């Protein structure tokens, strides 16, 4: 999907990248799915074609018969052909292809078009194994007129958001990736204006999609050992998980100190960080990168975080953050207690965190995106 339709920060990152490419003189055509968030208009951004169809339904893989698969593949092949013939691109950039037709990548390869793939999640691991069209026997795929090679690695340069994501793809992926690079996603300038220091009031913040992997329940449980603290959880997502968060808060006796704020517009996030004393990033899963700690650092608020996945590449315990083990509410409470008791520690984390945030900006990421596209264009 593509904004204004989005379900997380990934799509917003790429809209900003598209805007940057256009600002630097590139003509950019976007081909994306026809998925639309209820009640959200498409907007008036030029050259955005919402004509592809997704295999996923509610981020799950439905059971489709051969005829349905072939119909979807032919539709997407025609949508791609129409855009390629109209735009006549010098370079094709792939973004997230989870739940999409991998035959689209093969079609670009067979046309001999230079391509670069930007990988910000694990789609490169699961898509080749779960692609419904790839699971269809070769003779039937050929009969339908939509071929698909099994190894699409040589078709592009692969640019990963973190060393962690690249290592997983190289060691556990199904494709041969001969050309790879790293481009760390960055924060926009709104998060690079540190707010004034504030007296400690125990106001804690969790920002992120309501999803068990994000671990907001760990912060809720930790609150039981922090009688003077409050917790704001900003984000939307899984309604069942939100219900369980409320139940966890009630069981821990902290329901009156936990506020589920719901979704917050990007433009309002810097002020939200600034209105709190510290940000807790208690993720369980190995997140590909992790912008929330960087945003909090940029605004000048200390971070208590699990160093999982890509975030481990910039989190330094006692230097720019306090690092805790995953699924450990006691460790979260202990780290918050250290912050509350030690203004000098908060000051050191603030200074080092600001430097970390300044090294991971939109501008730097966009430079790397433009460089990758230029490399692809030069062949």
Coordinates of C-alpha atoms in Angstrom, one line a residue:
X1 CA 0.0 0.0 0.0
X2 CA 1.0 3.6 -0.3
X3 CA 0.0 6.8 1.7
X4 CA -2.3 8.2 2.6
X5 CA -3.2 4.5 3.1
X6 CA -0.8 3.0 5.5
X7 CA -0.7 0.7 8.5
X8 CA 2.7 1.7 10.0
X9 CA 5.8 3.8 9.4
X10 CA 7.1 1.8 6.5
X11 CA 4.8 3.3 3.9
X12 CA 5.5 6.8 5.2
X13 CA 9.2 6.3 4.9
X14 CA 8.8 5.6 1.2
X15 CA 6.4 8.4 0.5
X16 CA 9.1 10.7 1.9
X17 CA 11.7 9.0 -0.3
X18 CA 9.5 9.5 -3.4
X19 CA 9.2 13.2 -2.5
X20 CA 12.9 13.5 -2.2
X21 CA 13.6 11.8 -5.5
X22 CA 11.2 14.2 -7.2
X23 CA 12.8 17.2 -5.5
X24 CA 16.1 16.1 -7.0
X25 CA 14.7 16.0 -10.5
X26 CA 13.6 12.4 -10.9
X27 CA 10.3 11.5 -12.5
X28 CA 8.8 8.9 -10.2
X29 CA 5.8 6.6 -11.0
X30 CA 4.4 4.6 -8.1
X31 CA 2.6 1.3 -8.7
X32 CA 1.0 -0.1 -5.5
X33 CA -2.0 -2.2 -4.4
X34 CA -5.6 -1.2 -4.5
X35 CA -5.8 -1.6 -0.7
X36 CA -7.5 1.4 0.9
X37 CA -8.0 2.2 4.6
X38 CA -11.7 2.9 5.4
X39 CA -12.7 6.5 5.1
X40 CA -9.3 7.6 3.8
X41 CA -9.3 9.4 0.4
X42 CA -6.5 8.6 -2.1
X43 CA -5.1 12.2 -2.1
X44 CA -3.9 14.0 -5.2
X45 CA -0.3 12.9 -5.5
X46 CA 0.6 12.5 -9.2
X47 CA 1.5 9.3 -10.9
X48 CA 0.4 6.9 -8.2
X49 CA -1.4 3.8 -9.7
X50 CA -3.3 1.8 -7.1
X51 CA -4.1 -1.1 -9.5
X52 CA -2.2 -4.2 -8.1
X53 CA -4.0 -6.9 -6.1
X54 CA -2.7 -8.4 -2.9
X55 CA -2.6 -12.1 -2.0
X56 CA -3.0 -11.2 1.6
X57 CA -6.3 -10.7 3.4
X58 CA -5.9 -9.0 6.7
X59 CA -2.2 -9.8 6.6
X60 CA -2.9 -13.5 6.3
X61 CA -2.6 -15.9 3.4
X62 CA -6.0 -17.0 2.1
X63 CA -6.6 -20.3 0.4
X64 CA -7.0 -19.7 -3.4
X65 CA -7.7 -22.2 -6.1
X66 CA -5.6 -22.4 -9.2
X67 CA -8.1 -20.3 -11.3
X68 CA -8.1 -17.5 -8.7
X69 CA -4.3 -17.5 -8.5
X70 CA -4.0 -17.3 -12.3
X71 CA -6.6 -14.5 -12.5
X72 CA -4.8 -12.5 -9.9
X73 CA -1.4 -13.1 -11.5
X74 CA -2.7 -12.1 -15.0
X75 CA -4.3 -9.0 -13.6
X76 CA -1.1 -7.9 -11.8
X77 CA 1.0 -8.7 -14.9
X78 CA -1.3 -6.5 -17.0
X79 CA -1.1 -3.7 -14.4
X80 CA 2.7 -3.7 -14.4
X81 CA 2.9 -3.8 -18.2
X82 CA 0.6 -0.8 -18.5
X83 CA 2.7 1.2 -16.1
X84 CA 6.0 0.2 -17.6
X85 CA 4.9 1.0 -21.1
X86 CA 3.6 4.4 -20.0
X87 CA 6.5 5.4 -17.7
X88 CA 9.3 3.7 -19.6
X89 CA 11.5 3.8 -16.5
X90 CA 15.3 3.8 -16.5
X91 CA 15.3 2.0 -13.1
X92 CA 12.7 0.0 -11.2
X93 CA 12.7 0.1 -7.4
X94 CA 11.0 -2.6 -5.4
X95 CA 9.8 -2.0 -1.9
X96 CA 7.9 -4.4 0.3
X97 CA 6.7 -7.4 -1.8
X98 CA 5.2 -9.4 1.1
X99 CA 1.9 -10.8 -0.1
X100 CA 2.5 -9.6 -3.6
X101 CA 3.1 -11.4 -6.9
X102 CA 6.7 -12.3 -7.1
X103 CA 6.1 -12.8 -10.8
X104 CA 6.2 -8.9 -11.1
X105 CA 9.9 -9.0 -10.1
X106 CA 10.5 -11.7 -12.7
X107 CA 8.7 -9.6 -15.3
X108 CA 11.1 -6.7 -14.7
X109 CA 14.1 -9.1 -14.9
X110 CA 12.9 -10.6 -18.2
X111 CA 12.6 -7.1 -19.7
X112 CA 16.2 -6.4 -18.8
X113 CA 15.3 -3.3 -16.7
X114 CA 17.9 -2.2 -14.1
X115 CA 16.4 -2.8 -10.6
X116 CA 17.1 -2.1 -7.0
X117 CA 15.3 -3.7 -4.1
X118 CA 14.9 -1.9 -0.7
X119 CA 14.3 -4.4 2.1
X120 CA 12.9 -3.1 5.4
X121 CA 11.3 -6.3 6.7
X122 CA 11.4 -10.0 6.3
X123 CA 9.5 -10.4 3.1
X124 CA 12.6 -11.6 1.3
X125 CA 12.6 -14.6 3.7
X126 CA 9.0 -15.6 3.7
X127 CA 7.7 -14.6 0.3
X128 CA 9.7 -17.1 -1.8
X129 CA 8.5 -19.9 0.5
X130 CA 4.9 -18.8 0.7
X131 CA 4.2 -17.3 -2.7
X132 CA 1.0 -19.0 -3.9
X133 CA 2.0 -18.7 -7.5
X134 CA 5.4 -20.2 -7.0
X135 CA 3.7 -23.1 -5.2
X136 CA 1.8 -23.8 -8.4
X137 CA 3.5 -26.5 -10.6
X138 CA 5.6 -25.1 -13.4
X139 CA 3.6 -26.5 -16.3
X140 CA 0.5 -24.9 -15.0
X141 CA 2.2 -21.5 -14.5
X142 CA 3.5 -21.7 -18.1
X143 CA 0.0 -22.6 -19.3
X144 CA -1.4 -19.5 -17.6
X145 CA 1.2 -17.4 -19.3
X146 CA 2.8 -16.0 -16.2
X147 CA 6.3 -17.4 -15.7
X148 CA 8.3 -17.1 -12.5
X149 CA 12.0 -17.9 -11.8
X150 CA 12.8 -19.5 -8.5
X151 CA 15.9 -17.4 -7.8
X152 CA 15.3 -13.7 -8.2
X153 CA 18.4 -12.6 -6.3
X154 CA 20.5 -11.8 -9.4
X155 CA 17.7 -9.5 -10.7
X156 CA 18.6 -6.5 -8.6
X157 CA 20.9 -4.9 -6.0
X158 CA 19.5 -5.5 -2.6
X159 CA 19.6 -2.6 -0.2
X160 CA 18.8 -3.5 3.5
X161 CA 17.7 -1.3 6.3
X162 CA 20.2 -2.9 8.7
X163 CA 23.1 -5.4 9.0
X164 CA 20.7 -7.6 10.9
X165 CA 18.2 -7.7 8.1
X166 CA 20.9 -8.4 5.5
X167 CA 22.5 -11.2 7.6
X168 CA 19.2 -12.9 7.9
X169 CA 18.6 -12.8 4.2
X170 CA 22.1 -14.0 3.3
X171 CA 22.0 -16.9 5.8
X172 CA 18.4 -17.9 5.8
X173 CA 17.0 -16.7 2.5
X174 CA 16.2 -18.7 -0.6
X175 CA 17.8 -16.4 -3.2
X176 CA 21.3 -15.7 -4.3
X177 CA 22.1 -12.1 -3.3
X178 CA 25.4 -11.1 -4.9
X179 CA 25.0 -7.4 -4.7
X180 CA 23.9 -5.9 -1.4
X181 CA 24.2 -2.6 0.5
X182 CA 22.9 -1.0 3.7
X183 CA 20.8 2.2 4.0
X184 CA 19.6 2.9 7.5
X185 CA 16.2 4.5 7.7
X186 CA 16.3 7.9 9.4
X187 CA 14.2 10.4 11.3
X188 CA 12.8 13.5 9.8
X189 CA 13.9 17.0 10.9
X190 CA 11.0 17.5 13.3
X191 CA 12.6 15.0 15.6
X192 CA 16.0 16.8 15.6
X193 CA 15.0 19.7 17.9
X194 CA 15.7 18.7 21.5
X195 CA 13.0 19.9 23.9
X196 CA 14.2 21.6 27.1
X197 CA 15.0 19.3 30.0
X198 CA 12.2 18.8 32.4
X199 CA 12.0 17.9 36.1
X200 CA 11.4 14.2 36.5
X201 CA 7.7 13.3 37.0
X202 CA 7.7 9.7 36.0
X203 CA 5.8 10.2 32.8
X204 CA 6.7 7.2 30.6
X205 CA 5.8 6.7 26.9
X206 CA 5.5 3.7 24.6
X207 CA 5.0 4.5 20.9
X208 CA 4.2 1.8 18.3
X209 CA 1.6 -0.4 16.8
X210 CA -0.5 -2.4 19.3
X211 CA 1.0 -5.8 18.6
X212 CA 2.3 -8.4 21.1
X213 CA 5.7 -8.3 19.4
X214 CA 6.0 -4.6 20.4
X215 CA 5.8 -5.5 24.1
X216 CA 3.8 -2.7 25.5
X217 CA 2.4 -5.2 28.1
X218 CA 5.9 -5.4 29.5
X219 CA 5.9 -1.7 30.2
X220 CA 2.4 -2.0 31.7
X221 CA 3.5 -4.8 34.1
X222 CA 6.7 -2.8 35.1
X223 CA 4.5 0.0 36.3
X224 CA 3.5 -2.0 39.3
X225 CA 7.0 -1.6 40.7
X226 CA 7.0 2.2 39.9
X227 CA 4.3 3.7 42.1
X228 CA 5.0 7.3 41.1
X229 CA 5.1 6.6 37.4
X230 CA 2.4 6.8 34.7
X231 CA 2.4 5.3 31.2
X232 CA 1.0 6.5 27.9
X233 CA 0.7 4.0 25.0
X234 CA 0.5 5.7 21.6
X235 CA -0.6 3.7 18.6
X236 CA -3.3 1.6 17.1
X237 CA -3.6 -1.9 15.8
X238 CA -4.8 -5.2 17.3
X239 CA -8.0 -4.5 19.2
X240 CA -7.7 -7.8 21.1
X241 CA -4.2 -6.9 22.2
X242 CA -5.5 -3.5 23.4
X243 CA -8.1 -5.3 25.4
X244 CA -5.4 -7.5 27.0
X245 CA -3.3 -4.5 27.8
X246 CA -6.3 -3.1 29.8
X247 CA -6.7 -6.4 31.5
X248 CA -3.0 -6.6 32.4
X249 CA -3.2 -3.1 33.8
X250 CA -6.2 -4.0 35.9
X251 CA -4.6 -7.2 37.2
X252 CA -1.4 -5.3 38.1
X253 CA -3.4 -2.6 39.9
X254 CA -2.2 0.2 37.6
X255 CA -5.2 0.8 35.4
X256 CA -5.6 4.3 36.7
X257 CA -2.0 5.1 35.6
X258 CA -2.1 3.7 32.1
X259 CA -3.6 5.6 29.2
X260 CA -4.1 4.1 25.7
X261 CA -4.0 7.2 23.5
X262 CA -4.7 5.6 20.2
X263 CA -3.1 6.7 16.9
X264 CA -1.1 9.9 16.9
X265 CA -0.4 11.9 13.7
X266 CA 3.3 12.1 12.8
X267 CA 3.3 15.9 13.1
X268 CA 2.2 15.6 16.8
X269 CA 4.8 13.0 17.8
X270 CA 7.7 15.3 18.7
X271 CA 5.5 17.2 21.2
X272 CA 4.3 13.9 22.6
X273 CA 7.8 12.6 23.2
X274 CA 8.7 16.0 24.8
X275 CA 5.7 15.9 27.2
X276 CA 7.1 12.7 28.7
X277 CA 10.2 12.0 30.8
X278 CA 11.4 8.8 29.1
X279 CA 10.4 6.4 26.3
X280 CA 10.2 2.7 26.8
X281 CA 10.9 0.5 23.7
X282 CA 10.2 -3.1 25.0
X283 CA 10.0 -5.0 21.7
X284 CA 10.1 -8.8 21.8
X285 CA 10.8 -9.5 18.2
X286 CA 14.0 -8.8 16.2
X287 CA 12.7 -5.6 14.5
X288 CA 14.5 -4.8 11.3
X289 CA 15.5 -1.4 12.4
X290 CA 13.5 0.7 14.9
X291 CA 12.9 4.4 14.6
X292 CA 11.1 5.0 18.0
X293 CA 14.3 5.2 20.1
X294 CA 16.0 7.5 17.5
X295 CA 13.0 9.8 17.6
X296 CA 13.0 10.0 21.3
X297 CA 16.7 10.6 21.4
X298 CA 16.3 13.4 18.8
X299 CA 13.7 15.1 21.0
X300 CA 16.0 14.8 24.0
X301 CA 14.2 12.1 26.0
X302 CA 16.1 9.1 27.4
X303 CA 15.3 5.6 26.2
X304 CA 14.9 2.3 28.0
X305 CA 15.0 -0.4 25.3
X306 CA 15.6 -4.0 24.3
X307 CA 18.5 -4.2 21.9
X308 CA 16.7 -6.5 19.4
X309 CA 17.3 -6.8 15.7
X310 CA 18.5 -3.7 13.9
X311 CA 18.1 -1.4 16.9
X312 CA 21.1 -3.3 18.5
X313 CA 23.3 -1.6 15.9
X314 CA 22.9 1.8 17.5
X315 CA 21.8 1.2 21.1
X316 CA 24.6 1.4 23.6
X317 CA 23.8 0.5 27.2
X318 CA 24.7 3.3 29.5
X319 CA 25.9 5.5 26.7
X320 CA 22.8 6.5 24.6
X321 CA 20.2 4.3 26.3
X322 CA 19.5 1.9 29.1
X323 CA 19.3 -1.6 27.5
X324 CA 17.2 -4.3 29.2
X325 CA 16.4 -7.9 28.3
X326 CA 13.2 -8.7 26.4
X327 CA 10.2 -9.8 28.5
X328 CA 11.6 -8.5 31.7
X329 CA 9.3 -6.0 33.5
X330 CA 11.6 -6.0 36.6
X331 CA 14.5 -4.8 34.4
X332 CA 12.4 -2.1 32.9
X333 CA 11.3 -0.9 36.3
X334 CA 14.9 -0.9 37.6
X335 CA 16.1 1.1 34.6
X336 CA 13.4 3.7 35.0
X337 CA 14.3 3.9 38.7
X338 CA 17.9 4.7 37.7
X339 CA 16.7 7.5 35.5
X340 CA 14.5 8.9 38.2
X341 CA 17.3 8.9 40.8
X342 CA 20.1 10.2 38.6
X343 CA 19.8 13.5 36.7
X344 CA 23.4 13.3 35.6
X345 CA 22.7 9.9 33.9
X346 CA 19.7 11.5 32.1
X347 CA 21.9 14.3 31.0
X348 CA 24.6 11.9 29.6
X349 CA 22.0 9.8 27.8
X350 CA 20.4 13.0 26.4
X351 CA 23.8 14.2 25.0
X352 CA 24.8 10.9 23.5
X353 CA 21.3 10.2 22.2
X354 CA 21.2 13.5 20.4
X355 CA 24.4 12.6 18.6
X356 CA 23.0 9.2 17.6
X357 CA 19.8 10.7 16.3
X358 CA 21.8 13.3 14.3
X359 CA 23.7 10.5 12.6
X360 CA 20.5 8.8 11.4
X361 CA 18.4 11.3 9.4
X362 CA 16.0 11.3 6.5
X363 CA 18.6 13.3 4.6
X364 CA 21.3 10.6 5.0
X365 CA 18.8 7.8 4.1
X366 CA 17.6 9.7 1.0
X367 CA 21.2 10.2 -0.1
X368 CA 21.7 6.4 0.1
X369 CA 18.5 5.7 -1.8
X370 CA 19.5 8.1 -4.6
X371 CA 22.9 6.5 -4.7
X372 CA 21.5 3.0 -5.0
X373 CA 19.2 4.1 -7.8
X374 CA 22.1 5.8 -9.6
X375 CA 24.2 2.6 -9.4
X376 CA 21.4 0.6 -10.8
X377 CA 20.9 3.1 -13.7
X378 CA 24.6 2.9 -14.5
X379 CA 24.4 -0.9 -14.7

